[in-house]
Short mmCIF file of C-alpha atoms in Angstrom, two decimals:
data_model
loop_
_atom_site.label_atom_id
_atom_site.label_comp_id
_atom_site.label_asym_id
_atom_site.label_seq_id
_atom_site.Cartn_x
_atom_site.Cartn_y
_atom_site.Cartn_z
CA VAL N 19 67.06 96.03 123.86
CA GLY N 20 64.00 93.96 122.64
CA ALA N 21 62.80 90.48 123.53
CA PRO N 22 64.60 87.82 121.50
CA ARG N 23 62.80 86.99 118.46
CA PRO N 24 61.88 83.54 117.35
CA GLN N 25 64.27 82.57 114.61
CA ARG N 26 63.75 80.15 111.78
CA SER N 27 66.32 77.26 111.98
CA PRO N 28 69.13 78.30 109.65
CA ARG N 29 69.48 76.17 106.61
CA ARG N 30 73.21 76.73 106.49
CA GLU N 31 75.08 77.19 109.76
CA GLY N 32 77.06 80.38 110.11
CA PRO N 33 80.70 79.65 109.37
CA GLY N 34 83.03 79.28 112.47
CA LEU N 35 81.02 81.28 114.97
CA LEU N 36 83.55 81.97 117.62
CA GLY N 37 84.47 78.40 118.08
CA PRO N 38 82.83 75.58 119.86
CA CYS N 39 83.11 76.94 123.36
CA CYS N 40 81.15 80.20 122.84
CA GLY N 41 77.69 80.64 121.26
CA ALA N 42 76.92 83.19 118.57
CA ALA N 43 74.32 85.05 120.81
CA PRO N 44 77.03 87.13 122.76
CA LEU N 45 78.64 88.26 119.55
CA ARG N 46 75.35 89.27 118.21
CA THR N 47 74.69 91.42 121.21
CA VAL N 48 78.26 92.95 121.57
CA GLU N 49 79.46 93.19 117.94
CA PRO N 50 76.18 92.78 115.69
CA LEU N 51 78.02 94.19 112.60
CA GLU N 52 80.84 91.76 112.94
CA TYR N 53 78.19 88.94 113.49
CA TYR N 54 76.43 89.96 110.31
CA ARG N 55 79.63 90.26 108.24
CA ARG N 56 80.50 86.67 108.99
CA PHE N 57 77.20 85.47 107.57
CA LEU N 58 77.20 87.77 104.65
CA LYS N 59 80.74 86.76 103.68
CA GLU N 60 79.17 83.28 102.89
CA ASN N 61 76.27 84.74 101.04
CA CYS N 62 73.86 83.96 103.79
CA ARG N 63 71.89 85.70 106.68
CA PRO N 64 71.37 84.76 110.30
CA ASP N 65 67.84 83.94 109.64
CA GLY N 66 68.93 81.34 106.99
CA ARG N 67 67.96 83.50 104.02
CA GLU N 68 70.17 84.11 100.99
CA LEU N 69 71.04 87.70 100.08
CA GLY N 70 68.22 88.07 97.46
CA GLU N 71 65.70 86.14 99.26
CA PHE N 72 62.33 87.73 100.71
CA ARG N 73 61.00 86.58 103.93
CA ALA N 74 57.82 84.25 103.77
CA THR N 75 55.01 86.48 102.70
CA THR N 76 51.45 85.98 103.73
CA VAL N 77 48.35 87.98 102.73
CA ASN N 78 44.84 87.86 104.16
CA ILE N 79 42.24 89.75 102.30
CA GLY N 80 38.84 91.09 103.82
CA SER N 81 40.21 90.81 107.29
CA ILE N 82 38.16 93.75 108.65
CA THR N 83 34.57 93.11 107.89
CA THR N 84 33.35 96.69 108.90
CA ALA N 85 35.76 98.34 106.42
CA ASP N 86 35.06 98.65 102.74
CA GLY N 87 38.11 96.79 101.77
CA SER N 88 40.96 95.45 103.82
CA ALA N 89 44.03 93.23 103.93
CA LEU N 90 46.69 91.97 106.28
CA VAL N 91 50.14 91.39 104.99
CA LYS N 92 53.10 89.63 106.86
CA LEU N 93 56.55 89.76 105.63
CA GLY N 94 58.28 87.46 108.17
CA ASN N 95 57.49 89.18 111.38
CA THR N 96 56.52 92.52 110.02
CA THR N 97 52.82 92.79 110.15
CA VAL N 98 50.83 95.62 108.54
CA ILE N 99 46.99 95.86 108.10
CA CYS N 100 45.30 98.12 105.72
CA GLY N 101 41.66 99.23 105.83
CA VAL N 102 39.97 101.25 103.21
CA LYS N 103 37.03 103.43 104.20
CA ALA N 104 34.86 105.00 101.41
CA GLU N 105 33.09 108.11 102.11
CA LEU N 106 31.01 110.55 99.91
CA ALA N 107 32.13 114.15 99.38
CA ALA N 108 32.09 117.15 96.91
CA PRO N 109 35.06 116.98 94.51
CA ALA N 110 37.54 119.97 94.61
CA LEU N 111 36.52 122.86 92.44
CA ASP N 112 39.64 122.68 90.25
CA SER N 113 39.20 119.02 89.39
CA ALA N 114 35.46 118.65 89.44
CA ASN N 115 35.73 115.08 87.90
CA LYS N 116 38.19 113.54 90.33
CA GLY N 117 37.70 111.64 93.64
CA TYR N 118 40.31 111.44 96.34
CA ILE N 119 42.55 108.94 97.81
CA VAL N 120 43.91 109.78 101.23
CA PRO N 121 46.70 107.29 102.48
CA ASN N 122 48.15 107.43 105.98
CA VAL N 123 50.70 105.18 107.47
CA GLU N 124 50.76 104.74 111.36
CA LEU N 125 53.56 103.37 113.28
CA PRO N 126 52.00 103.08 116.85
CA SER N 127 53.97 102.48 119.81
CA LEU N 128 52.73 99.08 120.15
CA CYS N 129 54.44 97.71 117.16
CA SER N 130 58.14 98.39 118.27
CA THR N 131 59.93 99.90 121.20
CA ARG N 132 61.57 102.27 118.87
CA PHE N 133 58.36 104.32 118.41
CA ARG N 134 56.88 106.55 121.14
CA SER N 135 53.08 107.39 121.38
CA GLY N 136 52.19 110.80 120.31
CA PRO N 137 52.05 112.51 116.91
CA PRO N 138 53.50 110.64 113.96
CA GLY N 139 57.32 110.62 113.94
CA GLU N 140 59.66 111.18 110.89
CA GLU N 141 59.45 107.59 109.73
CA ALA N 142 55.75 107.32 109.82
CA GLN N 143 55.52 110.66 107.97
CA ALA N 144 58.02 109.58 105.27
CA ALA N 145 56.21 106.41 104.80
CA SER N 146 52.90 108.08 104.49
CA GLN N 147 54.51 110.49 101.73
CA PHE N 148 55.95 107.39 100.00
CA ILE N 149 52.54 105.68 99.73
CA ALA N 150 50.99 108.89 98.38
CA ASP N 151 53.72 109.14 95.93
CA VAL N 152 53.28 105.50 94.81
CA ILE N 153 49.55 106.11 94.37
CA GLU N 154 50.26 109.30 92.35
CA ASN N 155 53.14 107.89 90.32
CA SER N 156 51.56 104.52 89.39
CA GLN N 157 47.98 105.63 88.76
CA ILE N 158 46.99 102.50 90.56
CA ILE N 159 43.36 103.94 90.38
CA ALA N 160 42.19 106.67 88.12
CA LYS N 161 40.68 109.35 90.26
CA GLU N 162 38.16 109.92 87.67
CA ASP N 163 36.68 106.42 88.37
CA LEU N 164 35.87 107.62 91.87
CA CYS N 165 33.78 110.62 90.52
CA ILE N 166 29.94 109.90 90.79
CA ALA N 167 28.34 113.03 89.38
CA ASP N 168 30.63 115.78 87.95
CA GLY N 169 31.40 118.59 90.42
CA LYS N 170 28.75 117.16 92.84
CA LEU N 171 29.59 113.94 94.30
CA ALA N 172 32.67 111.78 94.39
CA TRP N 173 34.23 108.82 96.59
CA VAL N 174 36.95 109.61 99.14
CA LEU N 175 39.01 106.55 99.90
CA TYR N 176 40.67 106.76 103.30
CA CYS N 177 43.52 104.08 103.22
CA ASP N 178 44.72 103.60 106.71
CA ILE N 179 47.76 101.47 107.03
CA ILE N 180 48.70 100.44 110.60
CA CYS N 181 51.93 98.54 111.45
CA LEU N 182 51.14 95.94 114.04
CA ASP N 183 54.61 94.43 114.38
CA TYR N 184 57.59 96.32 113.18
CA ASP N 185 60.43 94.22 111.93
CA GLY N 186 61.97 96.15 109.00
CA ASN N 187 60.81 96.87 105.48
CA ILE N 188 57.65 98.68 106.28
CA LEU N 189 57.52 100.10 102.82
CA ASP N 190 57.20 96.93 101.02
CA ALA N 191 54.57 95.57 103.46
CA SER N 192 52.64 98.71 103.28
CA THR N 193 52.42 98.96 99.43
CA PHE N 194 51.43 95.25 99.28
CA ALA N 195 48.71 95.73 102.02
CA LEU N 196 47.46 98.84 100.01
CA LEU N 197 47.22 97.08 96.77
CA ALA N 198 45.56 93.96 98.35
CA ALA N 199 43.12 96.18 100.31
CA LEU N 200 42.00 98.24 97.30
CA LYS N 201 41.50 95.06 95.29
CA ASN N 202 39.23 94.06 97.99
CA VAL N 203 37.23 97.19 97.88
CA GLN N 204 33.43 96.82 97.06
CA LEU N 205 31.66 100.14 96.54
CA PRO N 206 27.93 100.48 96.86
CA SER N 207 26.36 101.92 93.83
CA VAL N 208 25.16 105.59 94.28
CA THR N 209 22.62 107.34 92.13
CA ILE N 210 21.46 111.04 92.30
CA ASN N 211 17.54 111.46 92.55
CA GLU N 212 16.88 113.93 89.88
CA GLU N 213 13.86 115.35 91.80
CA THR N 214 15.28 115.91 95.23
CA GLY N 215 18.91 116.24 94.16
CA LEU N 216 19.83 113.73 96.98
CA SER N 217 22.00 110.84 96.63
CA GLU N 218 20.72 107.52 97.02
CA VAL N 219 23.03 104.59 98.15
CA ASN N 220 22.22 101.09 97.02
CA LEU N 221 23.91 98.81 99.50
CA LYS N 222 22.71 95.80 97.86
CA GLN N 223 24.43 96.42 94.56
CA LYS N 224 28.29 96.58 95.06
CA ASN N 225 30.93 96.94 92.46
CA PRO N 226 34.64 96.29 92.85
CA LEU N 227 37.20 99.21 92.16
CA VAL N 228 38.90 99.34 88.82
CA ILE N 229 42.47 98.68 89.73
CA ARG N 230 44.62 100.03 86.67
CA LYS N 231 48.20 99.18 87.81
CA HIS N 232 49.62 96.79 90.17
CA PRO N 233 52.65 98.53 91.87
CA VAL N 234 54.89 96.47 93.99
CA ALA N 235 57.87 97.74 96.12
CA THR N 236 61.03 95.88 96.71
CA SER N 237 63.44 97.26 99.43
CA PHE N 238 67.14 96.70 99.73
CA ALA N 239 69.73 97.51 102.50
CA ILE N 240 73.18 98.33 101.60
CA PHE N 241 75.63 96.70 103.78
CA ASP N 242 79.28 98.12 104.18
CA ASP N 243 78.77 100.36 101.08
CA THR N 244 78.68 97.48 98.50
CA LEU N 245 76.55 94.47 99.53
CA LEU N 246 72.79 94.69 98.71
CA ILE N 247 70.39 92.51 100.68
CA VAL N 248 66.80 92.21 100.00
CA ASP N 249 64.04 92.66 102.42
CA PRO N 250 66.01 93.84 105.45
CA THR N 251 64.73 92.99 109.04
CA ALA N 252 64.71 95.85 111.53
CA GLU N 253 68.09 94.71 112.90
CA GLU N 254 69.54 94.75 109.36
CA GLU N 255 68.12 98.19 108.67
CA ASP N 256 69.81 99.68 111.77
CA LEU N 257 73.15 98.18 110.82
CA ALA N 258 72.96 98.98 107.02
CA THR N 259 74.59 102.00 105.59
CA GLY N 260 71.63 102.83 103.38
CA THR N 261 68.34 101.60 101.85
CA VAL N 262 66.91 101.67 98.38
CA THR N 263 63.18 100.87 97.42
CA VAL N 264 62.12 100.28 93.96
CA VAL N 265 58.47 100.20 92.86
CA THR N 266 57.62 98.59 89.57
CA ASP N 267 54.31 97.91 87.78
CA GLU N 268 53.24 94.98 85.60
CA ASP N 269 54.68 96.54 82.51
CA ASP N 270 58.18 96.76 84.16
CA ARG N 271 57.93 100.46 84.37
CA LEU N 272 59.40 102.21 87.47
CA CYS N 273 56.75 104.06 89.62
CA SER N 274 59.48 105.08 92.12
CA VAL N 275 63.12 104.75 92.79
CA HIS N 276 63.52 106.06 96.18
CA LYS N 277 66.89 106.23 97.70
CA PRO N 278 66.83 108.61 100.67
CA GLY N 279 70.50 109.18 101.16
CA GLY N 280 72.85 106.44 102.44
CA SER N 281 76.03 104.83 100.74
CA PRO N 282 76.54 105.95 97.19
CA LEU N 283 75.75 103.39 94.50
CA THR N 284 76.65 103.12 90.82
CA GLY N 285 74.21 102.95 88.06
CA ALA N 286 75.02 99.40 87.50
CA LYS N 287 74.07 98.41 91.14
CA LEU N 288 70.78 100.40 90.69
CA GLN N 289 69.93 98.21 87.57
CA ASP N 290 70.54 95.08 89.66
CA CYS N 291 67.91 96.31 92.20
CA ILE N 292 65.65 97.04 89.31
CA SER N 293 66.09 93.67 87.91
CA ARG N 294 65.30 92.01 91.28
CA ALA N 295 62.32 94.23 91.78
CA ILE N 296 60.86 93.13 88.48
CA THR N 297 61.14 89.32 89.32
CA ARG N 298 59.70 90.16 92.77
CA HIS N 299 56.72 91.83 91.09
CA LYS N 300 56.02 88.54 89.43
CA GLU N 301 56.14 86.47 92.67
CA VAL N 302 53.74 89.27 94.46
CA LYS N 303 51.31 89.16 91.46
CA LYS N 304 51.04 85.40 91.42
CA LEU N 305 50.36 85.42 95.17
CA ILE N 306 47.74 88.07 95.02
CA ASP N 307 45.90 86.58 92.05
CA LYS N 308 45.92 83.39 93.97
CA VAL N 309 44.39 84.84 97.10
CA ILE N 310 41.81 86.85 95.08
CA LYS N 311 40.74 83.67 93.38
CA SER N 312 40.43 81.76 96.73
CA ILE N 313 37.84 84.06 98.15
CA LYS N 314 35.75 84.05 94.87
CA PRO N 315 35.15 80.30 94.27
CA LYS N 316 33.52 80.49 91.06
CA MET M 13 68.11 117.85 74.06
CA VAL M 14 70.44 118.44 76.94
CA LEU M 15 70.61 121.91 78.50
CA LEU M 16 73.27 122.94 80.97
CA PRO M 17 71.81 123.45 84.42
CA ARG M 18 71.43 126.97 85.68
CA PRO M 19 74.16 127.43 88.29
CA THR M 20 71.78 126.96 91.18
CA PRO M 21 71.74 128.43 94.69
CA GLY M 22 71.73 132.16 95.30
CA PRO M 23 73.27 133.43 98.40
CA VAL M 24 74.49 130.99 101.04
CA PRO M 25 75.25 132.65 104.25
CA SER M 26 76.33 130.19 106.90
CA ALA M 27 77.68 130.16 110.24
CA GLY M 28 80.47 127.62 110.52
CA PRO M 29 82.20 126.45 113.73
CA SER M 30 84.36 129.43 114.16
CA SER M 31 82.33 132.12 112.41
CA SER M 32 79.11 133.82 113.11
CA LEU M 33 76.55 134.78 110.65
CA SER M 34 77.63 138.35 110.35
CA ARG M 35 81.29 137.86 110.09
CA CYS M 36 81.08 134.85 107.59
CA PRO M 37 81.53 136.34 104.20
CA ARG M 38 78.91 135.25 101.72
CA ILE M 39 79.63 133.22 98.61
CA PRO M 40 78.37 135.54 95.89
CA SER M 41 75.84 134.14 93.54
CA PRO M 42 77.06 134.25 89.73
CA GLY M 43 75.79 137.62 89.02
CA GLY M 44 76.99 139.08 92.20
CA THR M 45 73.59 139.90 93.40
CA LEU M 46 72.34 138.64 96.76
CA SER M 47 68.58 138.88 96.16
CA PRO M 48 66.89 135.91 94.24
CA LEU M 49 65.87 136.88 90.77
CA PRO M 50 62.15 136.41 90.24
CA GLY M 51 61.46 133.22 88.24
CA ASP M 52 64.38 131.32 89.58
CA THR M 53 64.52 128.64 92.34
CA SER M 54 66.50 129.95 95.39
CA VAL M 55 66.99 128.32 98.68
CA LEU M 56 68.84 129.97 101.65
CA ALA M 57 71.08 127.48 103.54
CA GLY M 58 72.18 128.20 107.11
CA LEU M 59 74.62 125.87 109.05
CA TYR M 60 74.99 125.76 112.73
CA GLY M 61 77.58 123.47 114.33
CA PRO M 62 79.30 121.43 115.64
CA ALA M 63 77.27 122.62 118.76
CA GLU M 64 75.87 121.13 121.96
CA VAL M 65 73.24 118.56 121.59
CA LYS M 66 70.14 117.77 123.72
CA GLY M 67 70.64 114.69 125.95
CA SER M 68 68.41 112.25 124.21
CA ARG M 69 69.66 112.94 120.76
CA GLU M 70 73.37 112.69 121.72
CA SER M 71 75.32 109.95 119.83
CA PRO M 72 78.49 108.69 121.40
CA ASP M 73 80.03 107.86 117.94
CA GLY M 74 79.06 110.64 115.68
CA ALA M 75 77.59 114.07 115.12
CA THR M 76 73.69 114.37 115.12
CA VAL M 77 72.49 115.85 112.12
CA GLU M 78 69.31 117.76 111.94
CA VAL M 79 67.77 119.41 108.80
CA LEU M 80 65.00 121.86 108.86
CA LEU M 81 63.41 122.43 105.52
CA ARG M 82 61.25 125.68 105.70
CA PRO M 83 58.55 126.13 102.97
CA LYS M 84 58.13 129.52 101.47
CA VAL M 85 54.85 130.00 103.01
CA GLY M 86 53.04 128.03 105.74
CA LEU M 87 54.27 125.54 108.08
CA PRO M 88 56.36 122.46 107.07
CA GLY M 89 54.07 119.41 106.28
CA VAL M 90 54.54 115.65 105.46
CA ALA M 91 56.09 116.34 102.22
CA GLU M 92 58.85 118.50 103.90
CA ARG M 93 59.34 115.86 106.48
CA SER M 94 60.01 113.18 103.90
CA ARG M 95 62.43 115.58 102.05
CA GLU M 96 64.29 116.46 105.34
CA GLN M 97 64.72 112.78 106.02
CA LEU M 98 66.28 112.33 102.46
CA LEU M 99 68.52 115.38 102.87
CA ARG M 100 69.66 114.32 106.27
CA ARG M 101 70.56 110.88 105.33
CA THR M 102 72.46 112.21 102.27
CA PHE M 103 74.40 114.59 104.57
CA GLU M 104 75.21 111.75 107.01
CA ALA M 105 76.67 109.80 104.19
CA VAL M 106 79.26 112.47 103.27
CA LEU M 107 79.87 114.18 106.62
CA LEU M 108 82.69 112.70 108.68
CA GLY M 109 80.59 112.85 111.85
CA SER M 110 82.89 110.66 113.86
CA LEU M 111 85.29 113.49 114.04
CA HIS M 112 82.70 115.46 116.10
CA PRO M 113 80.93 112.99 118.32
CA ARG M 114 78.36 114.12 120.92
CA THR M 115 77.70 117.29 118.92
CA SER M 116 74.83 118.59 116.84
CA ILE M 117 74.87 119.92 113.18
CA THR M 118 71.92 121.74 112.12
CA VAL M 119 71.10 122.65 108.53
CA VAL M 120 68.26 125.17 108.00
CA LEU M 121 67.06 125.39 104.45
CA GLN M 122 64.64 128.30 103.78
CA VAL M 123 62.80 128.23 100.49
CA LEU M 124 62.98 131.63 98.97
CA SER M 125 61.31 130.97 95.66
CA ASP M 126 60.32 127.70 93.86
CA ALA M 127 60.31 127.77 90.11
CA GLY M 128 61.11 123.90 89.63
CA SER M 129 64.03 121.57 90.63
CA LEU M 130 63.56 122.50 94.29
CA LEU M 131 65.05 119.53 95.89
CA ALA M 132 68.18 119.73 93.72
CA CYS M 133 68.47 123.37 94.77
CA CYS M 134 68.16 122.31 98.39
CA LEU M 135 71.05 119.76 98.05
CA ASN M 136 73.30 122.28 96.31
CA ALA M 137 72.56 125.10 98.78
CA ALA M 138 73.30 122.75 101.61
CA CYS M 139 76.53 121.29 100.06
CA MET M 140 77.77 125.03 99.66
CA GLY M 141 76.85 125.58 103.20
CA LEU M 142 78.72 122.66 104.48
CA LEU M 143 81.74 123.63 102.35
CA ASP M 144 81.51 127.28 103.63
CA ALA M 145 81.32 126.16 107.36
CA GLY M 146 84.40 124.11 106.68
CA LEU M 147 83.15 120.71 108.14
CA PRO M 148 85.20 117.66 107.14
CA LEU M 149 83.44 115.79 104.38
CA SER M 150 84.46 112.66 102.72
CA SER M 151 83.15 114.15 99.23
CA LEU M 152 81.10 116.92 97.86
CA PHE M 153 77.61 116.31 96.52
CA CYS M 154 75.31 117.96 94.19
CA GLY M 155 71.69 117.71 93.28
CA VAL M 156 70.47 117.42 89.51
CA THR M 157 66.93 117.10 88.54
CA CYS M 158 66.04 115.66 84.94
CA ALA M 159 62.54 115.71 83.50
CA LEU M 160 61.50 113.35 80.68
CA ASP M 161 59.16 115.22 78.28
CA PRO M 162 56.43 113.26 76.41
CA HIS M 163 58.79 112.68 73.55
CA GLY M 164 61.28 111.03 75.74
CA ASP M 165 63.93 113.79 75.65
CA ILE M 166 65.70 114.78 78.80
CA ILE M 167 65.56 118.16 80.09
CA LEU M 168 67.96 119.18 82.78
CA ASP M 169 66.95 121.49 85.58
CA PRO M 170 63.42 121.83 84.46
CA THR M 171 61.13 124.86 85.26
CA ALA M 172 57.91 124.22 87.23
CA ARG M 173 56.02 124.12 84.12
CA GLN M 174 58.35 121.56 82.38
CA GLU M 175 58.02 119.28 85.55
CA GLN M 176 54.22 119.59 85.28
CA GLU M 177 54.24 118.62 81.58
CA ALA M 178 56.91 115.88 81.97
CA HIS M 179 55.68 112.25 82.38
CA ALA M 180 58.64 111.67 84.80
CA VAL M 181 60.69 113.94 87.00
CA LEU M 182 63.96 112.24 88.49
CA THR M 183 66.15 113.99 91.14
CA PHE M 184 69.64 112.62 91.74
CA ALA M 185 72.29 113.60 94.34
CA ILE M 186 75.52 112.77 92.93
CA ASP M 187 78.90 112.46 94.89
CA SER M 188 82.07 114.14 93.59
CA ALA M 189 84.40 111.37 94.31
CA GLN M 190 83.10 108.62 91.90
CA ARG M 191 79.99 110.24 90.59
CA LYS M 192 77.92 107.65 92.29
CA VAL M 193 74.31 108.04 93.34
CA LEU M 194 73.88 109.25 96.91
CA ALA M 195 70.19 109.79 96.60
CA THR M 196 67.34 109.52 94.17
CA THR M 197 63.65 110.21 94.22
CA THR M 198 61.30 110.17 91.31
CA ARG M 199 57.81 111.33 90.26
CA GLY M 200 55.77 109.77 87.52
CA SER M 201 56.83 106.56 85.91
CA CYS M 202 59.68 105.76 83.43
CA SER M 203 61.29 102.72 82.07
CA ALA M 204 64.61 101.52 83.48
CA GLU M 205 66.52 102.46 80.34
CA GLU M 206 65.16 106.08 80.51
CA MET M 207 66.28 106.23 84.16
CA GLN M 208 69.79 105.10 83.15
CA ARG M 209 69.74 107.68 80.47
CA CYS M 210 68.81 110.49 82.92
CA LEU M 211 71.43 109.18 85.34
CA VAL M 212 74.27 109.57 82.79
CA ALA M 213 73.00 113.02 81.95
CA ALA M 214 72.97 113.99 85.58
CA GLN M 215 76.42 112.71 86.16
CA ARG M 216 77.60 114.75 83.31
CA ALA M 217 75.88 117.83 84.67
CA ALA M 218 77.31 117.08 88.03
CA ASP M 219 80.79 118.09 86.63
CA THR M 220 79.49 121.47 85.73
CA ILE M 221 78.08 122.07 89.16
CA PHE M 222 81.25 121.08 91.02
CA GLN M 223 83.28 123.20 88.64
CA PHE M 224 80.79 126.15 89.65
CA TYR M 225 81.39 125.26 93.42
CA ARG M 226 85.15 125.41 92.66
CA ASP M 227 84.88 128.73 91.07
CA CYS M 228 82.69 130.21 93.95
CA VAL M 229 85.14 129.18 96.59
CA GLN M 230 88.17 130.38 94.56
CA ARG M 231 86.47 133.79 94.13
CA LYS M 232 85.82 133.98 97.81
CA TYR M 233 89.43 133.27 98.84
CA SER M 234 90.99 135.36 96.20
CA LYS M 235 89.18 138.39 97.54
CA SER M 236 91.54 139.92 100.07
#
């Protein structure tokens, strides 16, 4: 039982909600599924969105000045912040020319009543694994680019993704925050002194990372085994019978199709998800390009 | 090239609602051997329930499903947790949990050897465990792994080496009722068209696996 969330005024009124004497709020509390079904029958949602519509997405780059790169992403009420910290380390012996990327997703107890403090729960661990898979599958950064001296020195990028407000669709918000933060990373140039063998960091000369691919995630909730709704809120995720997340890159290739159980879907329905994900990629790419341009007025 | 999947899980001992581990006859693996052959992927599935559930996890309108995935060596980590979540949600989708409210159903999957297509093997082992325990299910399911080799050919049930060389590896859980996709997870990147081709191949392979389930159960019940 959480505090009532501020709602955007619905553009379309819900149809025939319990008649004039009775508001919709009791139905929402007592029979949330029935409440949702009445909206979905008319192809809209209680917050005024259509079934295939994302919540308002905002992104702020460079929010944490002490990090090497950071971004804050909001999807409606869901707020996620990602900070990238770069450290120097020796590369692993079996991959001497590669650096490391270490992602971690945190769902602290402050972001929602559903999480307890303590060691990360299943959802946080599954989200961390998902982000690690997306980095690996999409090759967002070539790990060879992080190597400074073969077998001696390489960058380790710690990508900490922390949820500040949980209102569903944490995977999309996290993937977006990660991408935006990585685009913001400025690494100082490092040279190895031939005589002493020590590394010298030149903080005055900073270079951006080379981002090879732009993976963008699009999540869907499956309602009543058939209906697919985009960008589910926490309430919608709880009522849904399953979720699907599709990650695409700019070449329309699939970096991940993640459906952890739930209602069975046909191949055609999955194809619908992929098509929606491809259009979402264009929207997000446009947004991120605009933000990057706005902070570098040249 | 389309290869038929190796008939997957080896021994599946399970303790159903009315049977203990020792009394329950094992579903014999195709060769009749109970020890996993080296070089094959094998997973041992043990199923406990419906049993008593701890207070905080009790659900008034359905059974609480718990999945424990044990790696061959070491302690389960983040990767296992993420797979447990996928497996649990897959079981919840087919299990008629509302028939056993306020109970827990625990599926323990112990990896015995991993030679590729591990997740698919876990799914198959768990489904046979559920079948053997006699729990009410809305449909059966099976796991199929497809690898796309650098030429774009589909390899069904790839070995660990083929998985490493492939540019994409896709695992599907297919249900027996309408051959729909219960769960899917991918590694590497592929085009939408390639994914659909893999799905069709996986759906075709599913028929073979369901026939294998049928044969196993038939053999079990025809013995005395």
